[in-house]
Amino acid sequence: KQEVTQIPAALSVPEGENLVLNCSFTDSAIYNLQWFRQDPGKGLTSLLLIQSSQREQTSGRLNASLDKSSGRSTLYIAASQPGDSATYLCAVIYGNNRLAFGKGNQVVVIP
Amino acid sequence: NAGVTQTPKFQVLKTGQSMTLQCAQDMNHEYMSWYRQDPGMGLRLIHYSVGAGITDQGEVPNGYNVSRSTTEDFPLRLLSAAPSQTSVYFCAVRRLAGGTEQYFGPGTRLTVT
């Protein structure tokens, strides 16, 4: 069974610092990995999708890396802003079109 | 394009009542799925469908039924609601090919008293 772990569960950083969020998965046979953002009481918004053949993906201040062999992905958010405060979830698609989620990194950016 | 829509946004049920959560998409994606999100448990897959007429169970299917008669709609039925089904429910869609992006609806917050 695929298990996805996100560490740390929660973190606070001062505005302007870079954010580093970690995601690990137990089965390296994945099709892709997707990072989402979730604001309190809201749905999930897709941030980045990394195909299994890719090493990284970038969008604006966001960069996500993928190391399939070690079962890890890292989401970097440069120059954090208070508006980046949210929960960040990673998910992998594997096996028979199954999707497994981590429990999220809850981020607070302090002005 | 509306993307993925869910109705209702909020619902309160009494134990034993039944109801259907609606999910509709206008993206023509084959794969549709239902998740529940609970504090400390993350998102868990309830049921999924790879196309009209085809459904399968996910991680936590007990107490829920689904059917898929069209590409666009994937309703989730609670036959006899229980307090343990109090949760936020999300519908998600994507193309069937394994490496594609998943899109989520806005969610339905269900409380069973």
Tab-separated table of C-alpha atoms in Angstrom:
chain	number	residue	atom	x	y	z
A	1	LYS	CA	0.000	0.000	0.000
A	2	GLN	CA	1.312	3.433	-0.923
A	3	GLU	CA	1.869	5.701	2.066
A	4	VAL	CA	2.592	9.397	1.758
A	5	THR	CA	4.153	11.361	4.603
A	6	GLN	CA	4.578	15.114	4.897
A	7	ILE	CA	7.003	16.660	7.320
A	8	PRO	CA	6.720	18.941	9.171
A	9	ALA	CA	2.995	18.813	9.902
A	10	ALA	CA	2.999	22.499	10.766
A	11	LEU	CA	5.466	25.359	10.541
A	12	SER	CA	5.634	29.122	10.944
A	13	VAL	CA	8.091	31.337	9.125
A	14	PRO	CA	8.645	35.102	9.030
A	15	GLU	CA	7.658	36.877	5.856
A	16	GLY	CA	10.401	36.850	3.236
A	17	GLU	CA	11.933	33.546	4.229
A	18	ASN	CA	11.988	30.628	1.808
A	19	LEU	CA	9.653	27.737	2.582
A	20	VAL	CA	10.737	24.123	2.201
A	21	LEU	CA	8.056	21.450	2.445
A	22	ASN	CA	8.834	17.755	2.264
A	23	CYS	CA	6.813	14.815	0.962
A	24	SER	CA	7.899	11.171	0.979
A	25	PHE	CA	6.214	8.090	-0.468
A	26	THR	CA	6.873	4.406	0.065
A	27	ASP	CA	6.323	2.963	-3.424
A	28	SER	CA	8.472	4.564	-6.120
A	29	ALA	CA	6.308	3.173	-8.944
A	30	ILE	CA	4.276	6.345	-9.401
A	31	TYR	CA	2.797	7.979	-12.488
A	32	ASN	CA	3.041	11.511	-11.161
A	33	LEU	CA	3.081	13.668	-8.048
A	34	GLN	CA	0.862	16.676	-7.524
A	35	TRP	CA	1.112	19.514	-4.989
A	36	PHE	CA	-2.070	21.231	-3.829
A	37	ARG	CA	-2.912	24.214	-1.696
A	38	GLN	CA	-5.930	24.248	0.609
A	39	ASP	CA	-7.198	27.327	2.420
A	40	PRO	CA	-9.342	26.847	5.541
A	41	GLY	CA	-12.847	25.686	4.664
A	42	LYS	CA	-12.042	25.559	0.958
A	43	GLY	CA	-11.311	22.996	-1.709
A	44	LEU	CA	-7.965	21.928	-3.145
A	45	THR	CA	-6.185	24.074	-5.690
A	46	SER	CA	-3.575	22.423	-7.881
A	47	LEU	CA	-0.159	24.109	-7.700
A	48	LEU	CA	2.228	21.870	-9.611
A	49	LEU	CA	2.147	18.486	-11.333
A	50	ILE	CA	5.389	16.553	-11.801
A	51	GLN	CA	5.356	13.614	-14.181
A	52	SER	CA	7.298	10.529	-13.117
A	53	SER	CA	9.855	11.203	-15.880
A	54	GLN	CA	10.522	14.767	-14.650
A	55	ARG	CA	12.914	15.928	-11.954
A	56	GLU	CA	11.291	19.278	-11.219
A	57	GLN	CA	8.564	21.710	-12.140
A	58	THR	CA	8.408	25.461	-11.635
A	59	SER	CA	5.656	28.066	-11.509
A	60	GLY	CA	6.495	31.581	-10.396
A	61	ARG	CA	7.859	31.480	-6.843
A	62	LEU	CA	7.104	27.751	-6.579
A	63	ASN	CA	9.499	24.965	-7.447
A	64	ALA	CA	8.881	21.276	-6.847
A	65	SER	CA	11.472	18.550	-7.205
A	66	LEU	CA	10.958	14.825	-7.508
A	67	ASP	CA	13.389	12.025	-6.712
A	68	LYS	CA	11.498	8.836	-7.501
A	69	SER	CA	14.280	6.463	-6.516
A	70	SER	CA	14.379	7.814	-2.977
A	71	GLY	CA	10.628	8.394	-2.801
A	72	ARG	CA	10.833	12.123	-2.120
A	73	SER	CA	9.487	15.424	-3.344
A	74	THR	CA	10.211	18.906	-2.058
A	75	LEU	CA	8.160	22.038	-2.598
A	76	TYR	CA	10.085	25.305	-2.382
A	77	ILE	CA	8.279	28.610	-2.038
A	78	ALA	CA	10.617	31.560	-2.467
A	79	ALA	CA	10.285	34.798	-0.518
A	80	SER	CA	7.205	33.756	1.432
A	81	GLN	CA	4.278	36.149	1.867
A	82	PRO	CA	1.392	36.169	4.363
A	83	GLY	CA	-0.885	35.119	1.496
A	84	ASP	CA	1.073	31.850	1.289
A	85	SER	CA	-0.427	30.799	4.630
A	86	ALA	CA	-2.392	27.630	3.911
A	87	THR	CA	-2.146	23.856	4.076
A	88	TYR	CA	-0.073	22.248	1.349
A	89	LEU	CA	-0.869	18.676	0.323
A	90	CYS	CA	1.060	16.305	-1.873
A	91	ALA	CA	-0.477	13.345	-3.653
A	92	VAL	CA	0.836	10.551	-5.858
A	93	ILE	CA	-0.932	8.591	-8.570
A	94	TYR	CA	0.203	4.990	-8.604
A	95	GLY	CA	-0.873	1.448	-9.389
A	96	ASN	CA	-4.361	1.044	-10.805
A	97	ASN	CA	-5.062	4.769	-11.090
A	98	ARG	CA	-5.023	5.107	-7.303
A	99	LEU	CA	-4.284	8.439	-5.629
A	100	ALA	CA	-2.659	8.630	-2.203
A	101	PHE	CA	-2.479	11.868	-0.198
A	102	GLY	CA	-0.241	13.060	2.565
A	103	LYS	CA	-1.857	14.758	5.549
A	104	GLY	CA	-0.452	18.136	4.659
A	105	ASN	CA	1.973	20.830	5.819
A	106	GLN	CA	0.129	23.622	7.606
A	107	VAL	CA	2.030	26.845	6.935
A	108	VAL	CA	1.746	30.218	8.659
A	109	VAL	CA	3.753	33.137	7.283
A	110	ILE	CA	4.169	35.813	9.936
A	111	PRO	CA	4.136	39.422	8.687
B	1	ASN	CA	-16.485	26.285	-18.079
B	2	ALA	CA	-17.625	25.473	-14.564
B	3	GLY	CA	-15.044	22.687	-14.097
B	4	VAL	CA	-16.161	20.490	-11.206
B	5	THR	CA	-19.283	21.460	-9.274
B	6	GLN	CA	-20.700	19.975	-6.101
B	7	THR	CA	-24.066	20.436	-4.443
B	8	PRO	CA	-25.048	21.129	-1.780
B	9	LYS	CA	-22.266	23.149	-0.099
B	10	PHE	CA	-23.581	22.372	3.373
B	11	GLN	CA	-25.973	19.739	4.704
B	12	VAL	CA	-27.189	18.648	8.122
B	13	LEU	CA	-28.775	15.208	8.444
B	14	LYS	CA	-30.244	13.237	11.275
B	15	THR	CA	-28.978	9.717	11.927
B	16	GLY	CA	-30.707	7.262	9.615
B	17	GLN	CA	-31.658	9.768	6.942
B	18	SER	CA	-30.525	9.291	3.365
B	19	MET	CA	-29.245	11.790	0.869
B	20	THR	CA	-27.295	12.162	-2.349
B	21	LEU	CA	-24.285	14.397	-2.842
B	22	GLN	CA	-24.050	15.615	-6.400
B	23	CYS	CA	-20.900	15.985	-8.487
B	24	ALA	CA	-20.880	17.229	-12.061
B	25	GLN	CA	-18.100	18.085	-14.482
B	26	ASP	CA	-17.918	19.753	-17.879
B	27	MET	CA	-14.302	18.751	-18.559
B	28	ASN	CA	-15.135	15.445	-20.284
B	29	HIS	CA	-12.674	13.595	-18.043
B	30	GLU	CA	-13.129	9.856	-17.702
B	31	TYR	CA	-11.967	9.397	-14.110
B	32	MET	CA	-14.161	10.663	-11.281
B	33	SER	CA	-13.754	10.000	-7.587
B	34	TRP	CA	-15.095	10.842	-4.149
B	35	TYR	CA	-12.955	11.618	-1.099
B	36	ARG	CA	-13.722	12.454	2.462
B	37	GLN	CA	-11.486	14.721	4.512
B	38	ASP	CA	-11.344	14.432	8.275
B	39	PRO	CA	-9.042	16.204	10.747
B	40	GLY	CA	-5.892	14.177	11.329
B	41	MET	CA	-6.879	11.584	8.710
B	42	GLY	CA	-6.170	13.441	5.504
B	43	LEU	CA	-8.092	12.686	2.335
B	44	ARG	CA	-9.403	9.155	1.898
B	45	LEU	CA	-10.835	7.656	-1.265
B	46	ILE	CA	-14.434	6.428	-0.996
B	47	HIS	CA	-15.357	5.320	-4.537
B	48	TYR	CA	-14.120	5.992	-8.012
B	49	SER	CA	-15.157	5.500	-11.625
B	50	VAL	CA	-13.100	5.159	-14.798
B	51	GLY	CA	-16.058	5.755	-17.091
B	52	ALA	CA	-19.804	5.556	-17.472
B	53	GLY	CA	-21.138	2.282	-16.102
B	54	ILE	CA	-17.905	1.421	-14.243
B	55	THR	CA	-17.371	2.037	-10.544
B	56	ASP	CA	-15.085	0.593	-7.906
B	57	GLN	CA	-14.448	0.861	-4.191
B	58	GLY	CA	-11.741	2.936	-2.628
B	59	GLU	CA	-10.287	2.886	0.853
B	60	VAL	CA	-13.445	3.646	2.874
B	61	PRO	CA	-16.526	2.558	0.857
B	62	ASN	CA	-18.784	1.281	3.637
B	63	GLY	CA	-22.022	3.242	4.007
B	64	TYR	CA	-21.767	4.828	0.561
B	65	ASN	CA	-23.104	3.910	-2.867
B	66	VAL	CA	-22.240	5.348	-6.262
B	67	SER	CA	-23.333	4.968	-9.847
B	68	ARG	CA	-22.118	6.517	-13.078
B	69	SER	CA	-24.666	6.631	-15.873
B	70	THR	CA	-23.053	9.550	-17.742
B	71	THR	CA	-19.555	10.974	-18.191
B	72	GLU	CA	-20.632	14.205	-16.502
B	73	ASP	CA	-22.236	13.047	-13.247
B	74	PHE	CA	-21.068	10.924	-10.330
B	75	PRO	CA	-23.477	11.086	-7.377
B	76	LEU	CA	-22.595	9.737	-3.933
B	77	ARG	CA	-25.436	8.239	-1.911
B	78	LEU	CA	-25.617	7.853	1.830
B	79	LEU	CA	-28.316	5.259	2.455
B	80	SER	CA	-28.580	5.590	6.241
B	81	ALA	CA	-26.456	8.420	7.598
B	82	ALA	CA	-24.367	7.899	10.721
B	83	PRO	CA	-22.481	10.443	12.863
B	84	SER	CA	-19.219	8.836	11.669
B	85	GLN	CA	-20.021	10.165	8.209
B	86	THR	CA	-19.735	13.761	9.402
B	87	SER	CA	-16.992	15.063	7.141
B	88	VAL	CA	-16.122	17.236	4.183
B	89	TYR	CA	-16.646	15.455	0.888
B	90	PHE	CA	-14.725	16.267	-2.271
B	91	CYS	CA	-15.282	15.138	-5.811
B	92	ALA	CA	-12.288	15.012	-8.147
B	93	VAL	CA	-11.824	14.370	-11.866
B	94	ARG	CA	-8.962	13.743	-14.248
B	95	ARG	CA	-8.229	12.143	-17.591
B	96	LEU	CA	-7.692	8.433	-17.417
B	97	ALA	CA	-4.086	8.398	-18.606
B	98	GLY	CA	-1.854	7.944	-15.565
B	99	GLY	CA	0.138	11.131	-15.677
B	100	THR	CA	-2.544	13.780	-15.658
B	101	GLU	CA	-3.582	16.537	-13.296
B	102	GLN	CA	-6.440	16.058	-10.842
B	103	TYR	CA	-9.108	18.746	-10.385
B	104	PHE	CA	-11.233	19.068	-7.264
B	105	GLY	CA	-14.687	20.425	-6.629
B	106	PRO	CA	-15.321	22.963	-3.830
B	107	GLY	CA	-16.587	20.329	-1.380
B	108	THR	CA	-19.717	19.520	0.611
B	109	ARG	CA	-19.639	19.901	4.386
B	110	LEU	CA	-21.907	17.250	5.912
B	111	THR	CA	-22.940	17.043	9.547
B	112	VAL	CA	-24.864	14.038	10.859
B	113	THR	CA	-26.477	14.509	14.272
